[in-house]
Every structure is written in C-alpha cells, then in structure tokens.
PDB file of C-alpha atoms in Angstrom:
ATOM      1  CA  MET A   1     -20.973  -1.924 -17.496  1.00 95.00           C
ATOM      2  CA  ARG A   2     -18.634  -1.761 -14.428  1.00 98.00           C
ATOM      3  CA  ILE A   3     -15.122  -2.587 -14.849  1.00 98.00           C
ATOM      4  CA  ALA A   4     -12.503  -3.445 -12.117  1.00 98.00           C
ATOM      5  CA  LEU A   5      -8.534  -3.054 -13.011  1.00 98.00           C
ATOM      6  CA  ALA A   6      -5.526  -4.214 -10.771  1.00 97.00           C
ATOM      7  CA  VAL A   7      -2.909  -1.395 -11.256  1.00 98.00           C
ATOM      8  CA  GLU A   8       0.736  -1.372 -10.295  1.00 97.00           C
ATOM      9  CA  TYR A   9       3.054   1.937 -10.209  1.00 98.00           C
ATOM     10  CA  ASP A  10       6.213   2.972  -9.113  1.00 97.00           C
ATOM     11  CA  GLY A  11       4.787   6.232  -6.898  1.00 97.00           C
ATOM     12  CA  SER A  12       8.660   7.830  -6.865  1.00 95.00           C
ATOM     13  CA  GLY A  13       7.595  10.296  -9.416  1.00 93.00           C
ATOM     14  CA  PHE A  14       3.948  11.216  -8.755  1.00 97.00           C
ATOM     15  CA  ARG A  15       2.497  13.497  -6.290  1.00 96.00           C
ATOM     16  CA  GLY A  16       0.514  10.365  -4.758  1.00 96.00           C
ATOM     17  CA  TRP A  17      -2.768   8.487  -5.924  1.00 97.00           C
ATOM     18  CA  GLN A  18      -5.581  11.174  -5.815  1.00 95.00           C
ATOM     19  CA  THR A  19      -6.046  13.593  -8.388  1.00 95.00           C
ATOM     20  CA  GLN A  20      -5.042  17.201  -7.774  1.00 91.00           C
ATOM     21  CA  PRO A  21      -4.754  20.677  -9.729  1.00 90.00           C
ATOM     22  CA  GLY A  22      -1.963  20.428 -12.333  1.00 90.00           C
ATOM     23  CA  GLY A  23      -2.044  16.755 -12.400  1.00 92.00           C
ATOM     24  CA  GLY A  24       1.097  14.635 -11.341  1.00 96.00           C
ATOM     25  CA  THR A  25      -0.717  11.950  -9.767  1.00 98.00           C
ATOM     26  CA  VAL A  26      -1.102   8.203 -10.599  1.00 98.00           C
ATOM     27  CA  GLN A  27      -5.172   8.899 -10.764  1.00 98.00           C
ATOM     28  CA  ASP A  28      -4.447  11.619 -13.449  1.00 98.00           C
ATOM     29  CA  ALA A  29      -2.177   9.528 -15.534  1.00 98.00           C
ATOM     30  CA  LEU A  30      -4.628   6.529 -15.640  1.00 98.00           C
ATOM     31  CA  GLN A  31      -7.845   8.515 -16.296  1.00 98.00           C
ATOM     32  CA  GLU A  32      -5.810  10.300 -18.968  1.00 97.00           C
ATOM     33  CA  ALA A  33      -4.953   6.762 -20.539  1.00 98.00           C
ATOM     34  CA  LEU A  34      -8.470   5.659 -20.049  1.00 98.00           C
ATOM     35  CA  GLN A  35     -10.013   8.467 -21.890  1.00 97.00           C
ATOM     36  CA  GLN A  36      -7.510   8.012 -24.790  1.00 97.00           C
ATOM     37  CA  PHE A  37      -8.100   4.526 -25.263  1.00 97.00           C
ATOM     38  CA  ALA A  38     -11.956   4.755 -24.562  1.00 96.00           C
ATOM     39  CA  GLY A  39     -12.539   8.242 -26.279  1.00 96.00           C
ATOM     40  CA  VAL A  40     -14.520   9.462 -23.488  1.00 96.00           C
ATOM     41  CA  PRO A  41     -13.597  11.048 -19.904  1.00 96.00           C
ATOM     42  CA  LEU A  42     -13.873   7.988 -17.235  1.00 96.00           C
ATOM     43  CA  ARG A  43     -13.308   8.644 -13.588  1.00 96.00           C
ATOM     44  CA  VAL A  44     -11.925   6.025 -11.665  1.00 98.00           C
ATOM     45  CA  VAL A  45     -12.457   4.924  -7.770  1.00 98.00           C
ATOM     46  CA  CYS A  46      -9.626   3.380  -5.997  1.00 97.00           C
ATOM     47  CA  ALA A  47      -9.366   0.975  -2.936  1.00 97.00           C
ATOM     48  CA  GLY A  48      -6.943   2.904  -1.096  1.00 94.00           C
ATOM     49  CA  ARG A  49      -5.172   6.404  -1.907  1.00 94.00           C
ATOM     50  CA  THR A  50      -1.437   6.273  -1.640  1.00 96.00           C
ATOM     51  CA  ASP A  51       0.836   8.980  -0.654  1.00 95.00           C
ATOM     52  CA  ALA A  52       3.542  10.811  -2.840  1.00 95.00           C
ATOM     53  CA  GLY A  53       6.385   8.254  -3.107  1.00 96.00           C
ATOM     54  CA  VAL A  54       4.417   5.249  -1.921  1.00 97.00           C
ATOM     55  CA  HIS A  55       4.136   2.151  -4.515  1.00 98.00           C
ATOM     56  CA  ALA A  56       1.413  -0.361  -5.210  1.00 97.00           C
ATOM     57  CA  GLN A  57       1.480  -3.636  -6.340  1.00 95.00           C
ATOM     58  CA  GLY A  58      -1.861  -4.262  -5.952  1.00 94.00           C
ATOM     59  CA  GLN A  59      -4.094  -1.090  -6.310  1.00 97.00           C
ATOM     60  CA  VAL A  60      -7.684  -1.906  -7.457  1.00 98.00           C
ATOM     61  CA  VAL A  61     -10.194   0.576  -9.003  1.00 98.00           C
ATOM     62  CA  HIS A  62     -13.439   0.627 -10.509  1.00 98.00           C
ATOM     63  CA  PHE A  63     -15.161   2.924 -13.455  1.00 98.00           C
ATOM     64  CA  ASP A  64     -18.474   2.722 -15.639  1.00 98.00           C
ATOM     65  CA  SER A  65     -18.033   2.596 -19.460  1.00 96.00           C
ATOM     66  CA  ALA A  66     -20.500   2.066 -22.213  1.00 95.00           C
ATOM     67  CA  LEU A  67     -17.574   0.917 -24.471  1.00 94.00           C
ATOM     68  CA  ASP A  68     -18.009  -3.092 -25.211  1.00 92.00           C
ATOM     69  CA  ARG A  69     -14.358  -4.570 -25.314  1.00 95.00           C
ATOM     70  CA  PRO A  70     -12.884  -7.799 -24.015  1.00 96.00           C
ATOM     71  CA  MET A  71     -11.096  -7.416 -21.012  1.00 97.00           C
ATOM     72  CA  PHE A  72      -7.834  -8.028 -22.561  1.00 97.00           C
ATOM     73  CA  ALA A  73      -8.353  -5.310 -24.868  1.00 97.00           C
ATOM     74  CA  TRP A  74      -8.569  -2.830 -21.835  1.00 98.00           C
ATOM     75  CA  VAL A  75      -5.544  -4.054 -20.458  1.00 98.00           C
ATOM     76  CA  ARG A  76      -3.761  -3.887 -23.495  1.00 98.00           C
ATOM     77  CA  GLY A  77      -5.362  -0.370 -24.794  1.00 97.00           C
ATOM     78  CA  ILE A  78      -5.003   1.584 -21.031  1.00 98.00           C
ATOM     79  CA  ASN A  79      -1.251   0.152 -21.106  1.00 98.00           C
ATOM     80  CA  THR A  80      -0.371   1.721 -24.383  1.00 98.00           C
ATOM     81  CA  PHE A  81      -1.226   5.149 -23.045  1.00 98.00           C
ATOM     82  CA  LEU A  82       0.108   4.951 -19.526  1.00 98.00           C
ATOM     83  CA  PRO A  83       3.566   6.276 -18.443  1.00 98.00           C
ATOM     84  CA  PRO A  84       6.454   3.580 -17.679  1.00 97.00           C
ATOM     85  CA  ALA A  85       5.760   3.481 -14.452  1.00 98.00           C
ATOM     86  CA  VAL A  86       2.182   2.721 -14.064  1.00 98.00           C
ATOM     87  CA  ALA A  87       0.521  -0.715 -15.579  1.00 98.00           C
ATOM     88  CA  VAL A  88      -2.627  -2.484 -15.441  1.00 98.00           C
ATOM     89  CA  ARG A  89      -2.210  -5.899 -14.640  1.00 97.00           C
ATOM     90  CA  TRP A  90      -5.920  -7.370 -15.316  1.00 97.00           C
ATOM     91  CA  ALA A  91      -9.360  -5.978 -15.865  1.00 97.00           C
ATOM     92  CA  GLN A  92     -12.568  -7.837 -14.849  1.00 97.00           C
ATOM     93  CA  ALA A  93     -16.346  -7.211 -15.469  1.00 97.00           C
ATOM     94  CA  VAL A  94     -17.935  -7.009 -12.219  1.00 97.00           C
ATOM     95  CA  ASP A  95     -22.013  -6.366 -11.186  1.00 97.00           C
ATOM     96  CA  ASP A  96     -22.798  -2.885 -10.539  1.00 97.00           C
ATOM     97  CA  ASP A  97     -22.758  -2.801  -6.722  1.00 97.00           C
ATOM     98  CA  PHE A  98     -19.070  -3.643  -6.664  1.00 98.00           C
ATOM     99  CA  HIS A  99     -17.138  -1.120  -5.247  1.00 98.00           C
ATOM    100  CA  ALA A 100     -13.250  -1.161  -5.378  1.00 98.00           C
ATOM    101  CA  ARG A 101     -13.186   0.602  -1.815  1.00 97.00           C
ATOM    102  CA  PHE A 102     -16.228  -0.511  -0.006  1.00 97.00           C
ATOM    103  CA  SER A 103     -16.554  -4.124  -1.033  1.00 98.00           C
ATOM    104  CA  ALA A 104     -13.051  -4.597   0.053  1.00 97.00           C
ATOM    105  CA  TYR A 105     -12.647  -6.519   3.832  1.00 96.00           C
ATOM    106  CA  ALA A 106      -9.065  -5.988   4.270  1.00 97.00           C
ATOM    107  CA  ARG A 107      -5.857  -4.408   2.537  1.00 97.00           C
ATOM    108  CA  ARG A 108      -2.482  -5.559   2.727  1.00 97.00           C
ATOM    109  CA  TYR A 109       0.867  -3.180   2.893  1.00 97.00           C
ATOM    110  CA  ARG A 110       4.449  -4.211   2.824  1.00 97.00           C
ATOM    111  CA  TYR A 111       7.572  -2.111   3.827  1.00 98.00           C
ATOM    112  CA  LEU A 112      10.935  -2.964   2.301  1.00 98.00           C
ATOM    113  CA  LEU A 113      13.931  -1.865   4.477  1.00 98.00           C
ATOM    114  CA  ILE A 114      17.588  -2.035   3.391  1.00 97.00           C
ATOM    115  CA  ASN A 115      19.502  -2.675   6.823  1.00 97.00           C
ATOM    116  CA  ARG A 116      22.768  -2.245   6.181  1.00 96.00           C
ATOM    117  CA  VAL A 117      25.727   0.602   6.666  1.00 97.00           C
ATOM    118  CA  HIS A 118      25.283   2.313   3.374  1.00 95.00           C
ATOM    119  CA  ARG A 119      22.178   3.202   1.698  1.00 94.00           C
ATOM    120  CA  SER A 120      21.320   1.247  -1.703  1.00 94.00           C
ATOM    121  CA  GLY A 121      22.016   3.192  -5.122  1.00 95.00           C
ATOM    122  CA  LEU A 122      20.312   0.374  -7.010  1.00 92.00           C
ATOM    123  CA  TRP A 123      16.892   0.522  -4.867  1.00 92.00           C
ATOM    124  CA  HIS A 124      17.048   4.140  -4.540  1.00 94.00           C
ATOM    125  CA  GLY A 125      13.051   5.375  -4.040  1.00 94.00           C
ATOM    126  CA  ARG A 126      12.007   1.664  -3.777  1.00 95.00           C
ATOM    127  CA  VAL A 127      13.205   0.573  -0.197  1.00 97.00           C
ATOM    128  CA  GLY A 128      13.392   2.417   3.106  1.00 97.00           C
ATOM    129  CA  TRP A 129      16.959   2.476   4.792  1.00 97.00           C
ATOM    130  CA  HIS A 130      18.416   2.077   8.431  1.00 97.00           C
ATOM    131  CA  HIS A 131      22.209   2.185   8.945  1.00 96.00           C
ATOM    132  CA  SER A 132      22.650   0.391  12.254  1.00 96.00           C
ATOM    133  CA  PRO A 133      21.902  -3.295  12.975  1.00 96.00           C
ATOM    134  CA  LEU A 134      18.345  -4.116  14.255  1.00 98.00           C
ATOM    135  CA  ASP A 135      17.317  -6.699  16.753  1.00 98.00           C
ATOM    136  CA  LEU A 136      14.677  -8.551  14.815  1.00 98.00           C
ATOM    137  CA  ALA A 137      13.152 -10.615  17.558  1.00 98.00           C
ATOM    138  CA  ALA A 138      12.306  -7.884  19.539  1.00 98.00           C
ATOM    139  CA  MET A 139      10.480  -5.990  16.743  1.00 98.00           C
ATOM    140  CA  GLN A 140       8.590  -9.244  16.034  1.00 98.00           C
ATOM    141  CA  ASN A 141       7.665  -9.174  19.705  1.00 98.00           C
ATOM    142  CA  GLY A 142       6.567  -5.661  19.467  1.00 98.00           C
ATOM    143  CA  ALA A 143       4.533  -5.998  16.412  1.00 98.00           C
ATOM    144  CA  ALA A 144       2.596  -9.335  18.013  1.00 98.00           C
ATOM    145  CA  GLN A 145       1.120  -6.883  20.153  1.00 97.00           C
ATOM    146  CA  LEU A 146      -0.678  -4.825  17.001  1.00 98.00           C
ATOM    147  CA  LEU A 147      -2.926  -8.333  16.435  1.00 98.00           C
ATOM    148  CA  GLY A 148      -6.539  -7.859  16.832  1.00 98.00           C
ATOM    149  CA  GLU A 149      -9.182  -5.114  16.856  1.00 98.00           C
ATOM    150  CA  ARG A 150      -6.957  -2.063  18.383  1.00 98.00           C
ATOM    151  CA  ASP A 151      -7.449   1.777  18.679  1.00 97.00           C
ATOM    152  CA  PHE A 152      -4.695   2.962  16.448  1.00 98.00           C
ATOM    153  CA  SER A 153      -4.652   6.550  17.327  1.00 97.00           C
ATOM    154  CA  ALA A 154      -1.165   6.528  18.109  1.00 97.00           C
ATOM    155  CA  PHE A 155      -0.087   5.680  14.772  1.00 98.00           C
ATOM    156  CA  ARG A 156      -2.871   8.241  13.132  1.00 96.00           C
ATOM    157  CA  ALA A 157      -1.694  11.167  11.196  1.00 94.00           C
ATOM    158  CA  ALA A 158      -3.116  14.702  12.146  1.00 89.00           C
ATOM    159  CA  GLU A 159      -4.461  15.107   8.901  1.00 89.00           C
ATOM    160  CA  CYS A 160      -6.489  11.524   8.782  1.00 90.00           C
ATOM    161  CA  GLN A 161     -10.038  11.706   7.712  1.00 87.00           C
ATOM    162  CA  ALA A 162     -11.040   8.402   8.663  1.00 91.00           C
ATOM    163  CA  SER A 163     -14.219   8.045  11.043  1.00 92.00           C
ATOM    164  CA  SER A 164     -12.757   5.981  13.452  1.00 96.00           C
ATOM    165  CA  PRO A 165      -9.108   5.104  14.489  1.00 96.00           C
ATOM    166  CA  VAL A 166     -10.395   1.490  15.311  1.00 97.00           C
ATOM    167  CA  LYS A 167      -9.065  -1.108  12.881  1.00 97.00           C
ATOM    168  CA  THR A 168      -8.701  -5.110  13.172  1.00 98.00           C
ATOM    169  CA  MET A 169      -5.041  -6.039  12.409  1.00 98.00           C
ATOM    170  CA  HIS A 170      -5.210  -9.666  10.984  1.00 98.00           C
ATOM    171  CA  LYS A 171      -1.218  -9.798  10.015  1.00 98.00           C
ATOM    172  CA  ALA A 172       2.009  -8.159  11.564  1.00 98.00           C
ATOM    173  CA  ASP A 173       4.822 -10.057  10.365  1.00 98.00           C
ATOM    174  CA  ILE A 174       8.503  -9.131   9.950  1.00 98.00           C
ATOM    175  CA  GLN A 175      11.159 -11.266   8.470  1.00 97.00           C
ATOM    176  CA  ARG A 176      14.844 -10.650   7.448  1.00 97.00           C
ATOM    177  CA  LEU A 177      16.171 -11.992   4.055  1.00 95.00           C
ATOM    178  CA  GLY A 178      19.754 -10.849   4.115  1.00 94.00           C
ATOM    179  CA  GLU A 179      20.128  -7.331   4.388  1.00 95.00           C
ATOM    180  CA  LEU A 180      16.511  -6.786   3.734  1.00 97.00           C
ATOM    181  CA  ILE A 181      13.717  -6.679   6.422  1.00 98.00           C
ATOM    182  CA  VAL A 182      10.138  -6.726   5.411  1.00 98.00           C
ATOM    183  CA  PHE A 183       7.326  -5.745   7.351  1.00 98.00           C
ATOM    184  CA  ASP A 184       3.971  -7.212   6.277  1.00 98.00           C
ATOM    185  CA  PHE A 185       0.675  -5.747   7.816  1.00 98.00           C
ATOM    186  CA  GLU A 186      -2.834  -7.008   6.841  1.00 98.00           C
ATOM    187  CA  ALA A 187      -5.835  -5.131   8.529  1.00 98.00           C
ATOM    188  CA  SER A 188      -9.373  -4.418   7.654  1.00 96.00           C
ATOM    189  CA  ALA A 189      -8.428  -0.776   7.001  1.00 96.00           C
ATOM    190  CA  PHE A 190      -5.476   1.544   7.361  1.00 97.00           C
ATOM    191  CA  LEU A 191      -5.349   5.128   8.935  1.00 96.00           C
ATOM    192  CA  HIS A 192      -3.512   7.638   7.082  1.00 95.00           C
ATOM    193  CA  HIS A 193       0.230   6.815   7.868  1.00 96.00           C
ATOM    194  CA  MET A 194      -0.221   4.155   9.810  1.00 97.00           C
ATOM    195  CA  VAL A 195       2.374   1.738   8.419  1.00 98.00           C
ATOM    196  CA  ARG A 196       4.825   4.420   8.036  1.00 98.00           C
ATOM    197  CA  ASN A 197       4.158   5.488  11.708  1.00 98.00           C
ATOM    198  CA  LEU A 198       4.128   1.579  12.739  1.00 98.00           C
ATOM    199  CA  VAL A 199       7.454   0.999  11.014  1.00 98.00           C
ATOM    200  CA  GLY A 200       9.215   3.890  13.024  1.00 98.00           C
ATOM    201  CA  SER A 201       8.124   2.982  16.394  1.00 98.00           C
ATOM    202  CA  LEU A 202       9.135  -0.521  15.409  1.00 98.00           C
ATOM    203  CA  LEU A 203      12.580   0.644  14.363  1.00 98.00           C
ATOM    204  CA  HIS A 204      13.025   2.250  18.055  1.00 98.00           C
ATOM    205  CA  VAL A 205      12.450  -1.221  19.525  1.00 98.00           C
ATOM    206  CA  GLY A 206      14.911  -2.660  16.856  1.00 98.00           C
ATOM    207  CA  LYS A 207      17.430   0.071  17.830  1.00 97.00           C
ATOM    208  CA  GLY A 208      17.050  -0.821  21.623  1.00 97.00           C
ATOM    209  CA  LYS A 209      15.751   2.752  22.273  1.00 97.00           C
ATOM    210  CA  ARG A 210      12.405   1.093  23.446  1.00 98.00           C
ATOM    211  CA  PRO A 211      11.297  -2.308  24.603  1.00 98.00           C
ATOM    212  CA  PRO A 212       8.805  -4.659  22.711  1.00 98.00           C
ATOM    213  CA  GLU A 213       6.201  -3.691  25.526  1.00 98.00           C
ATOM    214  CA  TRP A 214       6.516   0.158  24.224  1.00 98.00           C
ATOM    215  CA  ILE A 215       4.149  -0.801  21.198  1.00 98.00           C
ATOM    216  CA  GLY A 216       1.438  -2.273  23.566  1.00 97.00           C
ATOM    217  CA  GLU A 217       1.837   1.039  25.512  1.00 98.00           C
ATOM    218  CA  LEU A 218       1.541   3.117  22.688  1.00 98.00           C
ATOM    219  CA  LEU A 219      -1.653   1.591  21.776  1.00 98.00           C
ATOM    220  CA  ALA A 220      -3.186   1.947  25.272  1.00 97.00           C
ATOM    221  CA  ALA A 221      -2.204   5.483  25.489  1.00 97.00           C
ATOM    222  CA  GLY A 222      -3.592   6.630  21.827  1.00 97.00           C
ATOM    223  CA  ASP A 223      -1.264   9.808  22.026  1.00 97.00           C
ATOM    224  CA  ARG A 224       0.437  10.126  18.514  1.00 96.00           C
ATOM    225  CA  ARG A 225       2.906  12.514  20.118  1.00 96.00           C
ATOM    226  CA  LEU A 226       4.270   9.601  22.066  1.00 97.00           C
ATOM    227  CA  ALA A 227       5.100   7.510  19.109  1.00 97.00           C
ATOM    228  CA  ALA A 228       8.286   7.715  16.677  1.00 97.00           C
ATOM    229  CA  PRO A 229       8.282  10.080  13.924  1.00 96.00           C
ATOM    230  CA  THR A 230       6.798   8.912  10.667  1.00 97.00           C
ATOM    231  CA  PHE A 231       9.335   6.783   8.749  1.00 97.00           C
ATOM    232  CA  ALA A 232      10.343   7.330   4.814  1.00 97.00           C
ATOM    233  CA  ALA A 233       7.560   6.897   2.012  1.00 97.00           C
ATOM    234  CA  ALA A 234      10.349   4.951  -0.356  1.00 95.00           C
ATOM    235  CA  GLY A 235       9.538   1.706   0.970  1.00 97.00           C
ATOM    236  CA  LEU A 236       6.085   1.207   1.279  1.00 98.00           C
ATOM    237  CA  TYR A 237       3.795  -0.663  -1.143  1.00 98.00           C
ATOM    238  CA  LEU A 238       0.159  -1.488  -1.567  1.00 97.00           C
ATOM    239  CA  ALA A 239       0.536  -5.015  -1.861  1.00 96.00           C
ATOM    240  CA  ALA A 240      -3.029  -6.307  -1.924  1.00 96.00           C
ATOM    241  CA  VAL A 241      -6.639  -5.633  -1.545  1.00 97.00           C
ATOM    242  CA  ARG A 242      -9.001  -8.348  -0.278  1.00 96.00           C
ATOM    243  CA  TYR A 243     -12.524  -8.854  -1.544  1.00 97.00           C
ATOM    244  CA  PRO A 244     -15.084 -11.815  -1.026  1.00 96.00           C
ATOM    245  CA  SER A 245     -15.000 -14.847  -3.387  1.00 95.00           C
ATOM    246  CA  ARG A 246     -18.212 -13.548  -4.968  1.00 95.00           C
ATOM    247  CA  TRP A 247     -16.820 -10.879  -6.904  1.00 95.00           C
ATOM    248  CA  ARG A 248     -14.432 -13.726  -8.898  1.00 93.00           C
ATOM    249  CA  LEU A 249     -11.477 -11.135  -9.195  1.00 96.00           C
ATOM    250  CA  PRO A 250      -8.449 -13.017 -10.272  1.00 92.00           C
ATOM    251  CA  ALA A 251      -5.884 -14.282  -7.561  1.00 82.00           C
ATOM    252  CA  GLU A 252      -3.341 -11.744  -6.800  1.00 74.00           C
ATOM    253  CA  ASP A 253       0.318 -12.717  -7.375  1.00 68.00           C
ATOM    254  CA  GLU A 254       1.941 -11.217  -4.120  1.00 61.00           C
ATOM    255  CA  THR A 255       5.410 -12.127  -4.944  1.00 60.00           C
ATOM    256  CA  PHE A 256       8.126  -9.344  -4.991  1.00 58.00           C
ATOM    257  CA  SER A 257      11.404  -9.137  -6.855  1.00 52.00           C
ATOM    258  CA  LEU A 258      13.472  -8.220  -3.746  1.00 50.00           C
ATOM    259  CA  PRO A 259      17.127  -6.669  -3.543  1.00 45.00           C
ATOM    260  CA  VAL A 260      19.577  -9.327  -3.529  1.00 43.00           C
ATOM    261  CA  ALA A 261      21.197  -9.770  -0.276  1.00 42.00           C
ATOM    262  CA  GLY A 262      24.980  -8.913   0.226  1.00 40.00           C
ATOM    263  CA  ARG A 263      25.266  -6.650  -2.630  1.00 38.00           C
TER     264      ARG A 263
END
C-alpha cells in the first residue's frame, strides 16, 4: 500500500532534507527509522526539500510498503527509531496515484524573526534576528505586491532547478507579536531560497533603505543581483502542504509555540 506521513523536524542539526553521501539529512534519518520498523529498506518522497537549518511543521512524504500495520502503529513505530529532533505526526493510507509533491496544489512557509536589540539565546536556531526597529506597515505594503501570478526570478537562487520562475502567490502576510515578526507566504510552489530572499528584501524595506514599491520593481526587473542578500535559514519553517480534499488527509494544526514577547 501507499502511505502518507506528516513529519515535523528541527533542521538545526541536519544537512537539509535530501539524502546525501555520508548521511546527516532528515531523509536519511526517516528512511533509517522506517527500515528499522519495517525490516526492509523504504524510500520516501517529500512534498518539498528544505535546506540545512530549515525546519518543518508540516512536511508530507509518501512511501510504498507491503507491510500491513494500523496507521497508529506506523506513527509510534517510526517515532521509536527517529532522533529526538524528528517526529511523525500522522500516517494515512492513500491511493496509489497520490504523490506527496505532485498532488499538492500549494505550500505554506512561515518565517519567524526576533526584532530587538539583542539576539535570542533561548530561541537560537529557531528564529532569525534583526537588531534595529522595522517599519511593519512598509513591509506589509511591499508584500502586497507579491500576490497573484508573478515571475519570481529576482528571488530565485542561482542553483534553482525549477522549470519556470512563474508561481502564484496566494498569501503574503506579515504581523508583529510583541518583539516577534511573523512572515507567512503561501504559493502554488516556491523556488530555491525564494522565501529567504523575499524576507531579506522586505527587511530592506522595513529598515527604510528602500520604499515598498521597490518589491514591485524587483519583480518587474527579474534580476536576482538587484535584490537583497539571502536571509538566515534559522527562522524558516515549512508550515503546511495543501492537497485536494479527495485525498482525505488529516487537517493540519498550523499553530506555533512562539517566543514570549518582552523576555
């Protein structure tokens, strides 16, 4: 049967999602746990690869197995063999034509940024940090220009392997919760480093180095060299992957345990 899993992980100690020679990736850890539980090697396919230091709350994978076990047994069994920083949240049997990547119609990423004079010790590796005040309204105005079908070449890493830079941005929200700034982006798909590049450029707007209209100018120019540098990986989370209701996957809980403002 084909089984879908939701996986969450702290990416701080991993070399990214995708398996590499020598191991050390989230995919390696998950496949090793699956093999120990199932007794045979199993290969997983993910909804979206994440870079080193990037986290996930709602990564989705699928794999095929002849082992017949209740879904709760897959969750408990795999978690038994996973390192503490990785956990399976749910397991669901799906039809053979389900694909974790290609069946999805949207993905949601969240970036958490501490905005205060001193860096965070408690949330080291879990949030980005900027020391000077940021203009929230200016950043929100800049982010509004990202909505709709756009060519995101200006926010695309040089090594990106996507066939097209054109994606549809459904949501680009920014809110402040005390000393925390939360960036939420939901799109049909994302380019390599796209979210971190967007955050970097929006911070230029928030610092007053550029006006909000600059984001639209970058989109029009399509030149990565004109945008801001790629921002830190630490605060980035793959928050959710969206699938049509026909797959009957469990509803996602997209809440986060956020740093407490003022501490």
